[in-house]
Amino acid sequence: MMNNKRKESFSSRVYAVVRTIPKGKTLSYAEVAKMAGSPKAARAVGNILNKNYDSGIPCHRVVRSDGSTGGYNRGEKRKQEILKNEGVVA
DNA sequence: CATTTGACGCCAA
DNA sequence: TTTGGCGCCAAAT
């Protein structure tokens, strides 16, 4: 059926979106927020990921719209290393 | 329940 | 170009 109205909170939707990010690809917090349903919740997205570092969720593939890596629970440097390791040329 | 924080984004100076 | 400030949202305290 199509009763699946997804009553999950914004955070759950964010996780789902981030999880869809393919290897070697990066999405900005604003993009994720938009896909999650709130085009201006970029801040909220960062906040959610920050307090919920989940394995399986490539939160390291989420960067700022400026192209900066932003932050990471393990260290921004670590995040950049992972992205390069994944195949992110720039 | 109200207030503060925070891995952001965009505009103005 | 860089810095500062404002706006917006959700979770934590």
GROMACS .gro file of C-alpha atoms (C1' of nucleotides) in nm, chain C:
model
   13
  104DT     C1'    1   3.836   3.897  -0.072
  105DT     C1'    2   3.741   3.844   0.416
  106DT     C1'    3   3.471   3.927   0.825
  107DG     C1'    4   3.044   4.000   1.063
  108DG     C1'    5   2.575   3.953   1.134
  109DC     C1'    6   2.108   3.763   1.065
  110DG     C1'    7   1.789   3.393   0.966
  111DC     C1'    8   1.612   2.903   1.024
  112DC     C1'    9   1.561   2.447   1.218
  113DA     C1'   10   1.588   2.059   1.534
  114DA     C1'   11   1.785   1.848   1.944
  115DA     C1'   12   2.000   1.892   2.402
  116DT     C1'   13   2.012   2.094   2.854
   0.00000   0.00000   0.00000
